[in-house]
Short mmCIF file of C-alpha atoms in Angstrom, two decimals:
data_model
loop_
_atom_site.label_atom_id
_atom_site.label_comp_id
_atom_site.label_asym_id
_atom_site.label_seq_id
_atom_site.Cartn_x
_atom_site.Cartn_y
_atom_site.Cartn_z
CA MET A 1 -138.56 -70.06 -66.86
CA SER A 2 -140.57 -72.39 -64.83
CA VAL A 3 -141.45 -72.23 -61.21
CA LYS A 4 -142.46 -75.16 -59.10
CA ILE A 5 -145.29 -74.88 -56.50
CA GLU A 6 -144.89 -76.95 -53.24
CA ASN A 7 -146.75 -76.94 -49.53
CA ILE A 8 -150.24 -75.52 -51.18
CA ARG A 9 -152.76 -74.82 -48.33
CA SER A 10 -156.38 -73.58 -48.99
CA GLU A 11 -158.56 -71.96 -46.59
CA LEU A 12 -162.22 -71.57 -47.50
CA LEU A 13 -163.12 -67.22 -46.72
CA SER A 14 -166.49 -67.55 -48.30
CA LYS A 15 -168.90 -69.80 -50.38
CA ASN A 16 -171.68 -66.64 -50.48
CA TRP A 17 -172.15 -66.39 -54.02
CA PHE A 18 -168.59 -68.31 -55.14
CA LYS A 19 -165.91 -69.36 -53.56
CA LEU A 20 -163.48 -67.50 -52.38
CA HIS A 21 -160.11 -69.35 -50.77
CA LYS A 22 -157.07 -68.17 -49.38
CA TYR A 23 -153.88 -69.75 -50.53
CA THR A 24 -150.26 -70.14 -48.85
CA PHE A 25 -147.75 -71.88 -51.10
CA ASP A 26 -144.16 -71.78 -51.58
CA LEU A 27 -142.81 -70.63 -55.49
CA ILE A 28 -139.46 -71.77 -56.54
CA ASP A 29 -137.83 -70.52 -59.12
CA ASP A 30 -135.46 -71.95 -61.61
CA ASN A 31 -132.31 -71.10 -59.22
CA GLY A 32 -134.06 -73.15 -56.01
CA THR A 33 -134.99 -70.00 -54.51
CA SER A 34 -137.82 -70.26 -52.54
CA VAL A 35 -140.32 -67.55 -51.59
CA GLN A 36 -143.79 -68.40 -49.87
CA GLN A 37 -146.78 -66.29 -51.20
CA ILE A 38 -150.20 -65.96 -50.21
CA ARG A 39 -153.16 -65.52 -52.45
CA GLU A 40 -157.15 -64.76 -52.27
CA VAL A 41 -158.31 -66.66 -55.38
CA TYR A 42 -161.83 -66.01 -55.89
CA ASP A 43 -163.65 -69.37 -57.92
CA ARG A 44 -167.11 -68.60 -60.09
CA GLY A 45 -166.95 -70.90 -62.49
CA ASN A 46 -165.79 -70.28 -66.62
CA GLY A 47 -167.79 -68.19 -68.52
CA ALA A 48 -168.88 -67.59 -72.33
CA THR A 49 -169.54 -64.33 -74.17
CA ILE A 50 -170.60 -63.71 -77.79
CA LEU A 51 -170.68 -61.05 -80.23
CA LEU A 52 -173.72 -60.53 -82.20
CA TYR A 53 -173.12 -58.93 -85.85
CA ASN A 54 -175.36 -57.99 -88.89
CA ARG A 55 -172.85 -57.79 -91.51
CA SER A 56 -175.61 -56.56 -93.93
CA ASN A 57 -176.62 -53.74 -91.34
CA GLY A 58 -173.40 -53.14 -89.99
CA THR A 59 -174.37 -53.52 -86.48
CA VAL A 60 -173.79 -55.32 -83.32
CA LEU A 61 -176.46 -56.60 -80.73
CA LEU A 62 -175.21 -55.69 -77.01
CA ILE A 63 -177.10 -55.89 -73.83
CA ASN A 64 -176.96 -52.92 -71.18
CA GLN A 65 -177.39 -53.77 -67.48
CA PHE A 66 -176.49 -53.02 -63.67
CA ARG A 67 -172.84 -54.27 -62.80
CA MET A 68 -172.36 -53.31 -58.69
CA PRO A 69 -168.83 -54.20 -58.97
CA THR A 70 -168.68 -50.99 -61.37
CA TYR A 71 -170.81 -49.21 -59.63
CA VAL A 72 -168.77 -48.98 -56.18
CA ASN A 73 -165.52 -48.73 -58.66
CA GLY A 74 -167.05 -45.36 -59.84
CA ASN A 75 -169.51 -46.21 -62.72
CA THR A 76 -172.40 -43.54 -61.39
CA ASP A 77 -175.38 -45.55 -62.41
CA GLY A 78 -173.71 -49.13 -62.51
CA MET A 79 -175.17 -49.71 -65.79
CA LEU A 80 -172.47 -51.41 -68.44
CA LEU A 81 -172.85 -52.04 -71.90
CA GLU A 82 -171.44 -55.41 -72.96
CA THR A 83 -171.64 -58.35 -75.20
CA CYS A 84 -173.56 -61.30 -73.38
CA ALA A 85 -171.97 -63.68 -71.51
CA GLY A 86 -172.99 -65.96 -68.50
CA LEU A 87 -171.62 -69.00 -66.62
CA LEU A 88 -171.18 -72.16 -67.79
CA ASP A 89 -172.70 -74.27 -65.20
CA ASN A 90 -172.95 -77.72 -66.52
CA ASP A 91 -173.00 -76.97 -70.50
CA SER A 92 -170.37 -76.63 -72.93
CA PRO A 93 -169.13 -72.83 -73.75
CA GLU A 94 -171.22 -73.45 -76.81
CA GLU A 95 -174.68 -74.70 -75.46
CA CYS A 96 -174.21 -71.83 -72.77
CA ILE A 97 -173.66 -69.16 -74.83
CA ARG A 98 -176.66 -70.02 -77.23
CA ARG A 99 -178.74 -70.20 -74.04
CA GLU A 100 -177.57 -66.82 -72.80
CA ALA A 101 -177.76 -64.94 -76.47
CA MET A 102 -181.30 -66.15 -75.82
CA GLU A 103 -181.87 -65.22 -72.64
CA GLU A 104 -180.07 -61.73 -72.79
CA THR A 105 -181.45 -60.73 -76.44
CA GLY A 106 -184.26 -62.49 -77.52
CA TYR A 107 -182.39 -63.87 -80.66
CA ARG A 108 -181.90 -67.61 -81.16
CA VAL A 109 -178.61 -67.89 -83.02
CA ASP A 110 -177.77 -71.02 -84.95
CA ASN A 111 -173.75 -71.01 -86.57
CA VAL A 112 -171.91 -69.73 -83.27
CA GLN A 113 -168.29 -69.50 -84.02
CA LYS A 114 -165.53 -69.99 -81.34
CA LEU A 115 -162.75 -67.39 -81.52
CA PHE A 116 -160.49 -68.15 -78.25
CA GLU A 117 -160.56 -68.38 -74.91
CA ALA A 118 -158.89 -65.79 -72.07
CA TYR A 119 -158.21 -65.42 -68.53
CA MET A 120 -159.83 -62.05 -67.51
CA SER A 121 -158.30 -61.44 -64.22
CA PRO A 122 -155.72 -64.08 -63.61
CA GLY A 123 -154.14 -62.17 -60.54
CA GLY A 124 -157.21 -63.15 -58.28
CA VAL A 125 -160.06 -64.56 -60.31
CA THR A 126 -159.98 -68.59 -61.82
CA GLU A 127 -162.32 -67.77 -64.57
CA VAL A 128 -161.57 -68.54 -68.15
CA ILE A 129 -164.09 -66.82 -70.96
CA HIS A 130 -164.87 -68.68 -74.06
CA PHE A 131 -165.05 -66.19 -76.82
CA PHE A 132 -167.42 -66.56 -79.56
CA ALA A 133 -169.24 -64.60 -82.55
CA ALA A 134 -172.44 -65.26 -84.55
CA GLU A 135 -174.43 -63.42 -86.97
CA TYR A 136 -177.81 -62.58 -86.15
CA HIS A 137 -180.87 -61.64 -88.10
CA VAL A 138 -184.56 -60.16 -87.70
CA ALA A 139 -186.35 -63.48 -88.52
CA GLN A 140 -184.06 -65.17 -85.80
CA LYS A 141 -185.87 -63.18 -82.85
CA VAL A 142 -187.69 -65.07 -80.92
CA THR A 143 -189.01 -62.71 -77.83
CA ASP A 144 -188.88 -59.06 -76.26
CA ASP A 145 -188.84 -60.94 -73.17
CA VAL A 146 -185.05 -60.80 -71.71
CA GLY A 147 -183.61 -61.28 -68.91
CA VAL A 148 -183.55 -64.03 -66.18
CA GLU A 149 -184.61 -63.85 -62.16
CA ASP A 150 -183.33 -60.76 -60.83
CA GLU A 151 -181.38 -59.53 -64.31
CA VAL A 152 -182.66 -56.26 -65.78
CA ILE A 153 -181.40 -56.34 -69.34
CA GLU A 154 -181.71 -53.63 -72.45
CA VAL A 155 -180.72 -54.66 -75.53
CA VAL A 156 -179.15 -51.85 -77.68
CA GLU A 157 -178.22 -52.45 -81.85
CA LEU A 158 -175.62 -50.23 -82.57
CA PRO A 159 -173.74 -49.36 -85.78
CA PHE A 160 -170.68 -51.27 -85.39
CA THR A 161 -168.62 -47.80 -86.43
CA GLU A 162 -170.24 -46.46 -83.27
CA ALA A 163 -169.76 -49.53 -81.01
CA ILE A 164 -165.51 -49.05 -81.80
CA ALA A 165 -165.69 -45.57 -81.37
CA MET A 166 -167.60 -45.98 -78.19
CA ILE A 167 -164.48 -47.68 -76.69
CA ALA A 168 -162.43 -44.86 -77.83
CA ASP A 169 -164.74 -42.29 -75.92
CA GLY A 170 -164.96 -44.45 -72.74
CA ARG A 171 -168.93 -45.12 -73.39
CA ILE A 172 -167.58 -48.82 -73.74
CA LYS A 173 -165.32 -50.03 -70.62
CA ASP A 174 -166.11 -53.80 -70.14
CA GLY A 175 -163.01 -55.67 -71.32
CA LYS A 176 -164.54 -59.03 -72.96
CA THR A 177 -166.85 -56.71 -75.04
CA ILE A 178 -163.80 -54.61 -76.30
CA MET A 179 -161.60 -57.80 -76.98
CA LEU A 180 -164.97 -58.78 -79.16
CA LEU A 181 -165.30 -55.94 -81.26
CA GLN A 182 -161.44 -54.90 -81.82
CA TYR A 183 -161.40 -58.69 -82.98
CA ALA A 184 -164.09 -58.26 -85.70
CA GLN A 185 -162.46 -55.23 -86.50
CA ILE A 186 -159.14 -56.77 -86.83
CA HIS A 187 -160.70 -59.37 -88.77
CA ASN A 188 -163.11 -57.83 -90.65
CA LEU A 189 -166.18 -59.34 -89.90
CA LEU A 190 -168.61 -56.52 -90.52
CA GLY A 191 -167.33 -56.64 -94.37
#
């Protein structure tokens, strides 16, 4: 199946934090049937995330930070346990994730491995996230001072088996984190 898009019109609704556009367009299917659709699309840029793991200790390094959207949708304290991540801004995905790992965990990682990339919420958000993994070791820890600007971040080191159990019992609810932990489990990254 293929579709054709015609008569695209865009209206900027907001450009406070990121950009929110309203798109009106005609969607034409293989049979030539045309349907006008209206969609709001949030453009926040692309991002990167990384699973930091220590094979010899059987641990993963996650962060716990406040996320307002989760708070307004039922997360009582707004804190979310997740892999470190950030927006690319003008960096390559690899440069971004090295910077974010340092800023959010205090670890300077060397050999990052690109695993895959994915649209995380394609029904309304343009963002593509680049997924990485890297081993971390105590010698790579550079600072305990983590977070930038207004971020409040707690670094959490967990046994990998506990992190997997936390998906099942609901203590880990972040999509990118679940994807990376399950990737590590499927591909036996921690041995």
